[in-house]
mmCIF file of C-alpha atoms and ligand atoms in Angstrom:
data_model
loop_
_atom_site.group_PDB
_atom_site.id
_atom_site.type_symbol
_atom_site.label_atom_id
_atom_site.label_comp_id
_atom_site.label_asym_id
_atom_site.label_seq_id
_atom_site.Cartn_x
_atom_site.Cartn_y
_atom_site.Cartn_z
ATOM 1 C CA MET A 1 117.740 -28.031 99.118
ATOM 2 C CA ASP A 2 116.138 -30.538 96.445
ATOM 3 C CA LEU A 3 118.869 -29.124 94.402
ATOM 4 C CA PHE A 4 120.882 -31.552 96.695
ATOM 5 C CA LYS A 5 119.122 -34.500 96.304
ATOM 6 C CA LYS A 6 119.566 -34.629 93.491
ATOM 7 C CA MET A 7 123.294 -33.925 93.722
ATOM 8 C CA GLU A 8 125.476 -37.585 93.116
ATOM 9 C CA VAL A 9 129.500 -37.775 93.738
ATOM 10 C CA PRO A 10 131.142 -38.652 90.851
ATOM 11 C CA LYS A 11 132.840 -41.509 90.432
ATOM 12 C CA ASN A 12 135.842 -42.957 89.436
ATOM 13 C CA LEU A 13 137.180 -39.829 87.726
ATOM 14 C CA SER A 14 141.157 -39.816 87.092
ATOM 15 C CA SER A 15 142.710 -41.091 89.980
ATOM 16 C CA VAL A 16 145.326 -39.523 91.315
ATOM 17 C CA ASP A 17 146.920 -42.808 93.012
ATOM 18 C CA SER A 18 149.673 -42.598 90.511
ATOM 19 C CA ILE A 19 150.685 -39.002 91.871
ATOM 20 C CA GLY A 20 153.341 -38.582 94.543
ATOM 21 C CA GLY A 21 152.547 -42.038 96.102
ATOM 22 C CA LYS A 22 155.312 -42.670 98.186
ATOM 23 C CA ASP A 23 154.920 -39.101 99.850
ATOM 24 C CA THR A 24 151.137 -38.993 101.612
ATOM 25 C CA GLU A 25 149.955 -38.356 104.444
ATOM 26 C CA HIS A 26 146.809 -38.432 106.140
ATOM 27 C CA VAL A 27 145.158 -35.392 108.360
ATOM 28 C CA LYS A 28 141.642 -34.781 109.903
ATOM 29 C CA CYS A 29 141.161 -31.625 108.380
ATOM 30 C CA LEU A 30 142.771 -30.158 105.198
ATOM 31 C CA ILE A 31 141.864 -26.217 104.691
ATOM 32 C CA ILE A 32 142.565 -24.894 101.476
ATOM 33 C CA GLY A 33 143.135 -21.237 101.268
ATOM 34 C CA SER A 34 144.106 -18.570 103.590
ATOM 35 C CA GLY A 35 141.988 -15.275 103.582
ATOM 36 C CA PRO A 36 139.680 -14.420 106.358
ATOM 37 C CA ALA A 37 137.448 -17.266 105.668
ATOM 38 C CA GLY A 38 140.215 -19.982 105.667
ATOM 39 C CA TYR A 39 142.318 -18.448 108.774
ATOM 40 C CA THR A 40 138.993 -18.428 110.922
ATOM 41 C CA ALA A 41 137.967 -21.882 109.855
ATOM 42 C CA ALA A 42 141.737 -23.165 111.098
ATOM 43 C CA ILE A 43 141.001 -20.872 114.546
ATOM 44 C CA TYR A 44 138.053 -23.004 115.460
ATOM 45 C CA ALA A 45 139.441 -26.400 113.768
ATOM 46 C CA ALA A 46 142.711 -25.703 116.084
ATOM 47 C CA ARG A 47 140.787 -25.011 119.096
ATOM 48 C CA ALA A 48 138.613 -28.295 118.666
ATOM 49 C CA ASN A 49 142.029 -30.352 118.279
ATOM 50 C CA LEU A 50 141.127 -31.238 114.424
ATOM 51 C CA LYS A 51 144.940 -30.038 114.249
ATOM 52 C CA PRO A 52 144.082 -28.460 110.864
ATOM 53 C CA VAL A 53 146.683 -28.287 107.714
ATOM 54 C CA MET A 54 146.621 -25.191 105.468
ATOM 55 C CA ILE A 55 147.125 -25.296 102.065
ATOM 56 C CA GLN A 56 147.965 -21.124 101.102
ATOM 57 C CA GLY A 57 147.117 -21.035 98.029
ATOM 58 C CA MET A 58 149.111 -18.296 95.256
ATOM 59 C CA GLN A 59 147.962 -15.237 96.972
ATOM 60 C CA ALA A 60 148.991 -16.132 101.096
ATOM 61 C CA GLY A 61 146.421 -13.643 102.810
ATOM 62 C CA GLY A 62 144.081 -13.615 99.919
ATOM 63 C CA GLN A 63 142.131 -10.639 98.522
ATOM 64 C CA LEU A 64 142.891 -8.638 101.295
ATOM 65 C CA THR A 65 146.854 -7.851 101.039
ATOM 66 C CA THR A 66 145.817 -6.016 97.627
ATOM 67 C CA THR A 67 143.655 -3.135 99.802
ATOM 68 C CA THR A 68 145.401 -0.978 101.323
ATOM 69 C CA GLU A 69 143.247 0.230 104.642
ATOM 70 C CA VAL A 70 140.855 -1.948 105.906
ATOM 71 C CA GLU A 71 138.219 0.452 108.270
ATOM 72 C CA ASN A 72 135.021 -1.817 108.223
ATOM 73 C CA PHE A 73 136.249 -4.884 109.862
ATOM 74 C CA PRO A 74 135.108 -4.712 113.861
ATOM 75 C CA GLY A 75 137.771 -4.587 116.172
ATOM 76 C CA TYR A 76 139.891 -2.330 114.614
ATOM 77 C CA PRO A 77 138.466 1.468 115.849
ATOM 78 C CA GLN A 78 141.835 3.094 113.901
ATOM 79 C CA GLY A 79 141.434 0.935 110.970
ATOM 80 C CA THR A 80 144.270 -1.370 110.060
ATOM 81 C CA ASP A 81 146.582 -2.413 106.728
ATOM 82 C CA GLY A 82 144.467 -5.493 104.722
ATOM 83 C CA THR A 83 148.626 -7.412 104.393
ATOM 84 C CA ALA A 84 148.969 -6.887 108.860
ATOM 85 C CA MET A 85 145.604 -8.089 109.018
ATOM 86 C CA MET A 86 145.788 -11.002 107.858
ATOM 87 C CA GLU A 87 149.045 -11.561 108.884
ATOM 88 C CA ASP A 88 147.435 -11.049 112.371
ATOM 89 C CA LEU A 89 144.958 -14.403 111.725
ATOM 90 C CA LYS A 90 148.202 -16.003 110.158
ATOM 91 C CA LYS A 91 149.463 -15.655 114.115
ATOM 92 C CA GLN A 92 146.534 -16.111 116.050
ATOM 93 C CA ALA A 93 145.429 -19.499 113.574
ATOM 94 C CA GLU A 94 149.216 -20.504 114.673
ATOM 95 C CA ARG A 95 148.986 -20.046 117.954
ATOM 96 C CA PHE A 96 146.296 -23.101 118.325
ATOM 97 C CA GLY A 97 148.388 -25.408 115.972
ATOM 98 C CA THR A 98 147.711 -24.773 112.616
ATOM 99 C CA GLU A 99 149.953 -26.556 110.273
ATOM 100 C CA ILE A 100 150.416 -23.428 107.678
ATOM 101 C CA ARG A 101 152.036 -24.914 103.859
ATOM 102 C CA TRP A 102 153.033 -23.405 101.175
ATOM 103 C CA GLY A 103 151.251 -24.831 97.805
ATOM 104 C CA MET A 104 149.061 -25.050 95.587
ATOM 105 C CA VAL A 105 146.358 -27.479 95.140
ATOM 106 C CA THR A 106 146.270 -29.126 91.693
ATOM 107 C CA LYS A 107 143.959 -31.621 91.390
ATOM 108 C CA VAL A 108 141.643 -33.444 93.911
ATOM 109 C CA ASP A 109 139.933 -36.854 93.930
ATOM 110 C CA PHE A 110 136.998 -36.614 96.533
ATOM 111 C CA SER A 111 135.139 -39.614 95.083
ATOM 112 C CA SER A 112 135.996 -41.948 98.660
ATOM 113 C CA ASP A 113 134.968 -41.410 101.942
ATOM 114 C CA VAL A 114 139.063 -40.286 102.380
ATOM 115 C CA HIS A 115 139.230 -37.141 100.324
ATOM 116 C CA LYS A 116 142.489 -36.995 98.305
ATOM 117 C CA VAL A 117 143.927 -33.815 97.232
ATOM 118 C CA VAL A 118 146.993 -33.204 95.211
ATOM 119 C CA ILE A 119 149.609 -30.244 96.004
ATOM 120 C CA ASP A 120 152.184 -28.565 93.806
ATOM 121 C CA ASP A 121 151.386 -31.945 91.213
ATOM 122 C CA GLU A 122 153.653 -33.767 93.458
ATOM 123 C CA LYS A 123 152.204 -34.729 97.111
ATOM 124 C CA VAL A 124 148.931 -36.382 98.017
ATOM 125 C CA ILE A 125 147.092 -35.648 101.127
ATOM 126 C CA LEU A 126 144.375 -37.731 102.242
ATOM 127 C CA ALA A 127 141.867 -35.913 104.733
ATOM 128 C CA ASP A 128 138.565 -36.504 106.527
ATOM 129 C CA ALA A 129 137.288 -33.430 105.995
ATOM 130 C CA VAL A 130 138.236 -30.814 103.993
ATOM 131 C CA ILE A 131 137.165 -27.203 104.268
ATOM 132 C CA ILE A 132 137.903 -25.288 101.173
ATOM 133 C CA ALA A 133 138.573 -21.422 101.261
ATOM 134 C CA THR A 134 139.867 -20.528 98.170
ATOM 135 C CA GLY A 135 138.294 -16.944 97.408
ATOM 136 C CA ALA A 136 137.068 -15.840 93.946
ATOM 137 C CA THR A 137 139.467 -13.180 92.520
ATOM 138 C CA ALA A 138 138.129 -9.598 91.077
ATOM 139 C CA LYS A 139 138.087 -9.424 87.548
ATOM 140 C CA TYR A 140 140.484 -6.330 86.122
ATOM 141 C CA LEU A 141 140.986 -4.831 83.000
ATOM 142 C CA GLY A 142 144.197 -6.015 82.096
ATOM 143 C CA LEU A 143 145.845 -2.248 81.166
ATOM 144 C CA GLU A 144 149.005 -1.845 81.773
ATOM 145 C CA SER A 145 148.426 1.942 83.935
ATOM 146 C CA GLU A 146 145.717 0.059 85.540
ATOM 147 C CA GLU A 147 148.422 -1.894 87.849
ATOM 148 C CA LYS A 148 150.166 1.125 88.379
ATOM 149 C CA TYR A 149 147.892 2.792 89.979
ATOM 150 C CA LYS A 150 146.785 -0.603 92.539
ATOM 151 C CA GLY A 151 146.142 1.024 95.732
ATOM 152 C CA GLY A 152 146.849 4.400 94.631
ATOM 153 C CA GLY A 153 143.318 5.000 93.292
ATOM 154 C CA VAL A 154 142.705 1.984 91.179
ATOM 155 C CA SER A 155 139.534 -0.112 93.664
ATOM 156 C CA ALA A 156 137.807 -3.800 93.376
ATOM 157 C CA CYS A 157 135.838 -2.905 96.257
ATOM 158 C CA ALA A 158 134.187 0.019 96.349
ATOM 159 C CA THR A 159 132.599 -1.157 100.037
ATOM 160 C CA CYS A 160 136.586 -1.323 101.290
ATOM 161 C CA ASP A 161 137.599 2.050 99.378
ATOM 162 C CA GLY A 162 134.797 4.109 98.759
ATOM 163 C CA PHE A 163 135.206 6.416 102.075
ATOM 164 C CA PHE A 164 138.724 7.406 101.157
ATOM 165 C CA TYR A 165 136.739 8.836 98.410
ATOM 166 C CA ARG A 166 134.402 11.057 100.336
ATOM 167 C CA GLY A 167 133.728 14.716 98.541
ATOM 168 C CA LYS A 168 135.728 13.423 95.450
ATOM 169 C CA GLU A 169 134.837 12.159 91.887
ATOM 170 C CA VAL A 170 135.244 8.424 91.145
ATOM 171 C CA ALA A 171 134.745 6.310 87.913
ATOM 172 C CA VAL A 172 132.670 2.550 87.883
ATOM 173 C CA VAL A 173 134.060 0.770 85.259
ATOM 174 C CA GLY A 174 131.232 -2.232 84.634
ATOM 175 C CA GLY A 175 127.267 -2.376 83.557
ATOM 176 C CA GLY A 176 126.144 -5.770 85.799
ATOM 177 C CA ASP A 177 124.553 -5.653 89.414
ATOM 178 C CA THR A 178 127.415 -4.946 91.297
ATOM 179 C CA ALA A 179 129.012 -1.944 89.032
ATOM 180 C CA ALA A 180 124.961 -0.191 89.864
ATOM 181 C CA GLU A 181 125.582 -1.136 93.171
ATOM 182 C CA GLU A 182 128.818 -0.266 93.794
ATOM 183 C CA ALA A 183 128.264 3.404 91.725
ATOM 184 C CA THR A 184 124.868 3.625 94.400
ATOM 185 C CA TYR A 185 127.577 3.324 97.506
ATOM 186 C CA LEU A 186 129.932 5.929 95.724
ATOM 187 C CA ALA A 187 127.052 8.389 95.090
ATOM 188 C CA ASN A 188 126.326 8.475 99.255
ATOM 189 C CA LEU A 189 129.958 9.527 99.445
ATOM 190 C CA CYS A 190 131.158 10.591 96.604
ATOM 191 C CA LYS A 191 130.584 14.372 94.761
ATOM 192 C CA LYS A 192 130.044 12.289 91.388
ATOM 193 C CA VAL A 193 130.504 9.140 90.116
ATOM 194 C CA TYR A 194 130.907 8.090 85.986
ATOM 195 C CA LEU A 195 129.567 4.993 85.344
ATOM 196 C CA ILE A 196 131.399 3.682 82.341
ATOM 197 C CA ILE A 197 129.479 1.355 80.113
ATOM 198 C CA ARG A 198 130.677 -0.649 76.786
ATOM 199 C CA LYS A 199 127.003 -1.475 75.983
ATOM 200 C CA ASP A 200 124.302 1.169 74.869
ATOM 201 C CA TYR A 201 122.585 -0.657 77.843
ATOM 202 C CA LEU A 202 123.631 -1.961 81.429
ATOM 203 C CA ARG A 203 123.136 -6.027 82.203
ATOM 204 C CA ALA A 204 121.697 -4.978 85.775
ATOM 205 C CA SER A 205 118.598 -5.853 87.013
ATOM 206 C CA LYS A 206 115.961 -3.310 86.120
ATOM 207 C CA ALA A 207 115.769 -2.222 90.083
ATOM 208 C CA MET A 208 119.194 -1.928 90.429
ATOM 209 C CA GLN A 209 118.970 -0.022 86.810
ATOM 210 C CA LYS A 210 116.441 2.603 88.372
ATOM 211 C CA ARG A 211 118.100 3.282 91.496
ATOM 212 C CA VAL A 212 121.001 4.011 89.247
ATOM 213 C CA PHE A 213 118.838 6.504 86.629
ATOM 214 C CA ASP A 214 117.095 7.909 90.109
ATOM 215 C CA THR A 215 120.657 8.705 91.205
ATOM 216 C CA PRO A 216 121.253 12.426 90.548
ATOM 217 C CA ASN A 217 124.868 12.688 90.706
ATOM 218 C CA ILE A 218 125.933 9.306 88.604
ATOM 219 C CA GLU A 219 126.375 9.908 85.011
ATOM 220 C CA VAL A 220 126.373 7.054 82.858
ATOM 221 C CA LEU A 221 128.462 6.816 80.115
ATOM 222 C CA PHE A 222 127.311 4.024 77.858
ATOM 223 C CA GLU A 223 129.245 3.075 74.902
ATOM 224 C CA HIS A 224 132.893 3.758 76.352
ATOM 225 C CA SER A 225 135.489 1.579 77.082
ATOM 226 C CA THR A 226 138.718 2.573 78.909
ATOM 227 C CA LYS A 227 142.116 3.218 77.273
ATOM 228 C CA GLU A 228 144.152 4.209 80.310
ATOM 229 C CA ILE A 229 144.165 5.346 83.877
ATOM 230 C CA ILE A 230 146.098 8.498 84.212
ATOM 231 C CA GLY A 231 147.896 10.133 87.642
ATOM 232 C CA ASP A 232 151.564 11.496 88.602
ATOM 233 C CA GLY A 233 153.033 7.992 88.659
ATOM 234 C CA ASN A 234 151.494 7.880 92.606
ATOM 235 C CA VAL A 235 147.819 8.374 92.460
ATOM 236 C CA VAL A 236 144.709 8.627 89.979
ATOM 237 C CA GLN A 237 143.902 11.892 88.213
ATOM 238 C CA GLY A 238 141.403 10.823 85.397
ATOM 239 C CA VAL A 239 140.815 8.493 82.701
ATOM 240 C CA LYS A 240 140.962 8.500 79.234
ATOM 241 C CA LEU A 241 137.740 6.893 77.407
ATOM 242 C CA ILE A 242 137.192 5.912 74.165
ATOM 243 C CA LYS A 243 133.751 7.002 73.129
ATOM 244 C CA ARG A 244 132.014 4.652 70.136
ATOM 245 C CA LYS A 245 129.447 5.581 67.920
ATOM 246 C CA GLY A 246 129.001 2.327 65.495
ATOM 247 C CA GLU A 247 131.665 0.859 63.987
ATOM 248 C CA SER A 248 133.813 4.062 62.525
ATOM 249 C CA ASP A 249 132.852 6.900 64.834
ATOM 250 C CA GLU A 250 135.631 7.097 67.721
ATOM 251 C CA LYS A 251 136.327 9.725 69.799
ATOM 252 C CA GLU A 252 138.601 9.765 73.156
ATOM 253 C CA VAL A 253 137.147 11.644 76.357
ATOM 254 C CA THR A 254 139.089 12.405 79.440
ATOM 255 C CA ILE A 255 137.441 12.196 82.689
ATOM 256 C CA LYS A 256 138.841 13.764 85.681
ATOM 257 C CA VAL A 257 138.347 11.199 88.866
ATOM 258 C CA ASP A 258 140.800 10.464 91.798
ATOM 259 C CA GLY A 259 139.396 6.945 91.649
ATOM 260 C CA PHE A 260 139.118 4.112 89.256
ATOM 261 C CA PHE A 261 136.966 0.862 90.546
ATOM 262 C CA LEU A 262 136.568 -2.210 88.465
ATOM 263 C CA ALA A 263 133.314 -4.028 89.095
ATOM 264 C CA ILE A 264 133.705 -6.226 85.813
ATOM 265 C CA GLY A 265 133.034 -9.116 88.020
ATOM 266 C CA HIS A 266 135.041 -12.030 89.404
ATOM 267 C CA THR A 267 136.479 -15.500 89.251
ATOM 268 C CA PRO A 268 135.517 -17.610 91.860
ATOM 269 C CA ASN A 269 138.614 -19.554 92.488
ATOM 270 C CA SER A 270 137.034 -23.290 92.083
ATOM 271 C CA GLU A 271 138.157 -25.106 88.948
ATOM 272 C CA VAL A 272 140.314 -27.698 90.771
ATOM 273 C CA PHE A 273 137.212 -29.126 92.359
ATOM 274 C CA LYS A 274 134.827 -28.174 89.171
ATOM 275 C CA PRO A 275 134.621 -32.617 88.882
ATOM 276 C CA TYR A 276 133.454 -33.179 92.031
ATOM 277 C CA ILE A 277 132.032 -30.028 93.473
ATOM 278 C CA GLU A 278 128.786 -28.641 92.281
ATOM 279 C CA THR A 279 128.657 -24.839 91.345
ATOM 280 C CA ASP A 280 126.798 -22.313 89.955
ATOM 281 C CA GLU A 281 127.274 -21.278 86.248
ATOM 282 C CA THR A 282 129.612 -18.282 86.995
ATOM 283 C CA GLY A 283 131.565 -21.309 89.403
ATOM 284 C CA TYR A 284 130.180 -19.985 92.655
ATOM 285 C CA ILE A 285 130.198 -23.326 95.023
ATOM 286 C CA LEU A 286 126.606 -24.286 95.850
ATOM 287 C CA THR A 287 126.337 -24.776 99.607
ATOM 288 C CA LYS A 288 123.234 -26.284 101.687
ATOM 289 C CA GLN A 289 121.457 -22.973 102.722
ATOM 290 C CA GLY A 290 122.081 -21.924 106.093
ATOM 291 C CA SER A 291 125.178 -24.094 106.248
ATOM 292 C CA THR A 292 128.562 -24.748 104.524
ATOM 293 C CA HIS A 293 127.945 -28.271 103.198
ATOM 294 C CA THR A 294 128.963 -29.257 99.636
ATOM 295 C CA ASN A 295 127.469 -32.007 97.868
ATOM 296 C CA VAL A 296 130.209 -34.277 98.616
ATOM 297 C CA PRO A 297 130.116 -35.601 102.529
ATOM 298 C CA GLY A 298 132.879 -34.134 104.104
ATOM 299 C CA VAL A 299 133.686 -31.209 102.127
ATOM 300 C CA PHE A 300 133.076 -27.833 102.978
ATOM 301 C CA ALA A 301 132.857 -24.345 101.383
ATOM 302 C CA CYS A 302 133.078 -21.191 103.288
ATOM 303 C CA GLY A 303 134.105 -17.305 101.934
ATOM 304 C CA ASP A 304 133.978 -15.491 98.517
ATOM 305 C CA VAL A 305 134.224 -19.200 96.473
ATOM 306 C CA GLN A 306 130.429 -19.961 97.778
ATOM 307 C CA ASP A 307 129.429 -15.984 98.022
ATOM 308 C CA HIS A 308 128.544 -13.286 94.702
ATOM 309 C CA VAL A 309 126.411 -11.392 97.289
ATOM 310 C CA TYR A 310 128.608 -9.974 99.966
ATOM 311 C CA ARG A 311 131.903 -10.506 99.069
ATOM 312 C CA GLN A 312 132.972 -8.972 102.854
ATOM 313 C CA ALA A 313 135.983 -10.446 105.251
ATOM 314 C CA VAL A 314 133.650 -10.230 107.576
ATOM 315 C CA THR A 315 131.178 -12.181 106.123
ATOM 316 C CA ALA A 316 133.988 -14.907 104.804
ATOM 317 C CA ALA A 317 135.522 -15.089 108.314
ATOM 318 C CA GLY A 318 131.809 -16.111 109.521
ATOM 319 C CA THR A 319 131.160 -18.698 106.785
ATOM 320 C CA GLY A 320 134.858 -19.727 107.802
ATOM 321 C CA CYS A 321 133.637 -20.451 111.411
ATOM 322 C CA MET A 322 130.478 -22.244 110.152
ATOM 323 C CA ALA A 323 132.819 -24.461 108.298
ATOM 324 C CA ALA A 324 134.687 -25.378 111.006
ATOM 325 C CA LEU A 325 131.768 -26.077 113.309
ATOM 326 C CA ASP A 326 130.365 -27.957 110.562
ATOM 327 C CA THR A 327 133.329 -30.332 110.167
ATOM 328 C CA GLU A 328 133.827 -30.587 113.559
ATOM 329 C CA ARG A 329 130.561 -32.166 113.611
ATOM 330 C CA TYR A 330 130.571 -34.391 110.577
ATOM 331 C CA LEU A 331 134.011 -36.066 111.908
ATOM 332 C CA ALA A 332 132.208 -36.394 115.462
ATOM 333 C CA GLN A 333 129.438 -38.267 113.658
ATOM 334 C CA LYS A 334 131.659 -40.064 111.555
ATOM 335 C CA HIS A 335 133.963 -41.893 114.322
HETATM 336 P P1 NDP B 1 128.067 -9.363 85.508
HETATM 337 O O1 NDP B 1 129.547 -10.640 84.505
HETATM 338 O O2 NDP B 1 127.027 -9.069 85.778
HETATM 339 O O3 NDP B 1 128.355 -8.159 85.127
HETATM 340 C C1 NDP B 1 129.856 -7.701 84.533
HETATM 341 C C2 NDP B 1 129.759 -6.254 84.007
HETATM 342 O O4 NDP B 1 130.674 -5.558 83.192
HETATM 343 C C3 NDP B 1 128.697 -6.170 82.302
HETATM 344 O O5 NDP B 1 127.975 -5.181 82.193
HETATM 345 C C4 NDP B 1 129.967 -6.506 81.408
HETATM 346 O O6 NDP B 1 129.738 -5.675 80.272
HETATM 347 C C5 NDP B 1 130.827 -5.432 82.086
HETATM 348 N N1 NDP B 1 132.756 -6.243 81.424
HETATM 349 C C6 NDP B 1 133.089 -7.529 81.505
HETATM 350 N N2 NDP B 1 134.072 -7.435 81.478
HETATM 351 C C7 NDP B 1 134.354 -6.071 80.413
HETATM 352 C C8 NDP B 1 135.817 -5.060 79.989
HETATM 353 N N3 NDP B 1 136.808 -6.051 79.589
HETATM 354 N N4 NDP B 1 135.375 -3.834 79.743
HETATM 355 C C9 NDP B 1 134.060 -3.443 80.286
HETATM 356 N N5 NDP B 1 132.829 -4.133 80.727
HETATM 357 C C10 NDP B 1 133.422 -5.365 81.397
HETATM 358 O O7 NDP B 1 129.120 -9.659 87.164
HETATM 359 P P2 NDP B 1 128.693 -8.762 88.462
HETATM 360 O O8 NDP B 1 129.948 -8.531 89.165
HETATM 361 O O9 NDP B 1 128.067 -7.411 88.098
HETATM 362 O O10 NDP B 1 127.379 -9.426 89.155
HETATM 363 C C11 NDP B 1 128.110 -10.726 88.832
HETATM 364 C C12 NDP B 1 126.133 -12.099 89.655
HETATM 365 O O11 NDP B 1 126.022 -11.428 91.111
HETATM 366 C C13 NDP B 1 125.055 -11.603 88.887
HETATM 367 O O12 NDP B 1 124.663 -13.070 88.877
HETATM 368 C C14 NDP B 1 124.721 -10.460 89.610
HETATM 369 O O13 NDP B 1 122.713 -10.685 89.029
HETATM 370 C C15 NDP B 1 124.838 -10.834 90.805
HETATM 371 N N6 NDP B 1 124.785 -9.419 91.988
HETATM 372 C C16 NDP B 1 123.277 -9.464 92.801
HETATM 373 C C17 NDP B 1 123.555 -8.267 93.397
HETATM 374 C C18 NDP B 1 122.479 -8.779 94.521
HETATM 375 O O14 NDP B 1 121.159 -9.246 93.990
HETATM 376 N N7 NDP B 1 122.407 -7.458 95.099
HETATM 377 C C19 NDP B 1 124.564 -7.718 93.656
HETATM 378 C C20 NDP B 1 126.010 -7.959 92.421
HETATM 379 C C21 NDP B 1 126.048 -9.282 91.608
HETATM 380 P P3 NDP B 1 129.119 -6.294 78.964
HETATM 381 O O15 NDP B 1 127.479 -6.442 79.561
HETATM 382 O O16 NDP B 1 128.986 -5.553 78.179
HETATM 383 O O17 NDP B 1 129.121 -8.147 79.292
#
């Protein structure tokens, strides 16, 4: 709470007045982002007659559209397809009157009571309240083979996809807390888990490291980097690694795995808001504990852009609901 007392909304940053001057409109509630957080915020805001307008962003439907089956979202006893689930959420938000638009937010000005948001460098939307639900993007290694096998064994979410590898052998890349947590989660399901670490030490906290080293079916491969993911064209069958010892000593090794999990961090999609909105050092938006309030009155944040701990569709949806309720109360007090 103290942190928020110290925060100040910067004034007189570069103005957006010069952009799209003729093409402006005024809305009550603008939702930025179309993952589970954004759609849930939209459903609640629309039912509360806030007439929300949603800007979908680059990846309509958010991260869930990059996974295949979703089995852990409550209400789907047979599981569902990630893209289909987001389509359902979209229809539900539209049914209550949410207006959903294509576009990217390219600039904001949160220095006054009415918030200005620029879409695609062209159009200015004035909003009484803004809900930021722009999510986070998992980092990938950037290998061609990784792209080829996305959805065929390459995943950036063990909690989402680990279940499909029960009794199999898998690899996790990364040496932070996420990698350690995902490796131990997978070790409960899988026959064997390789943890691939580029350095000769883990960055994860001591407690998480202990959990990794105490799990007998995790094999830690220090000083290994991923060269290529191999498979039959459809599914992953193994990984080619480079084992390094010092500058000149390099050796190629291949491990046989059915799943390859990335856990090398996420990038919260908060860059465009940073001139006004407080974030932590990684870029996650800071919200007042137990709420979705940011440091700027009338701007709320929900979902993965403000959550580096849980990062689940259902927790994102939960905070989306909170953001809409916080918005409703904020607008009711204002008018
Ligand atoms: P981190 O940035 O902490 O760790 C990323 C890891 O991935 C590092 O080991 C890094 O290696 C490695 N890495 C990065 N790029 C590459 C690459 N190109 N090739 C190979 N390895 C790579 O991210 P996390 O997601 O683990 O954690 C983010 C934050 O969330 C941290 O503050 C963490 O403590 C927190 N967290 C907390 C949890 C909890 O409390 N339960 C659970 C999960 C996360 P290197 O060390 O060599 O740079």
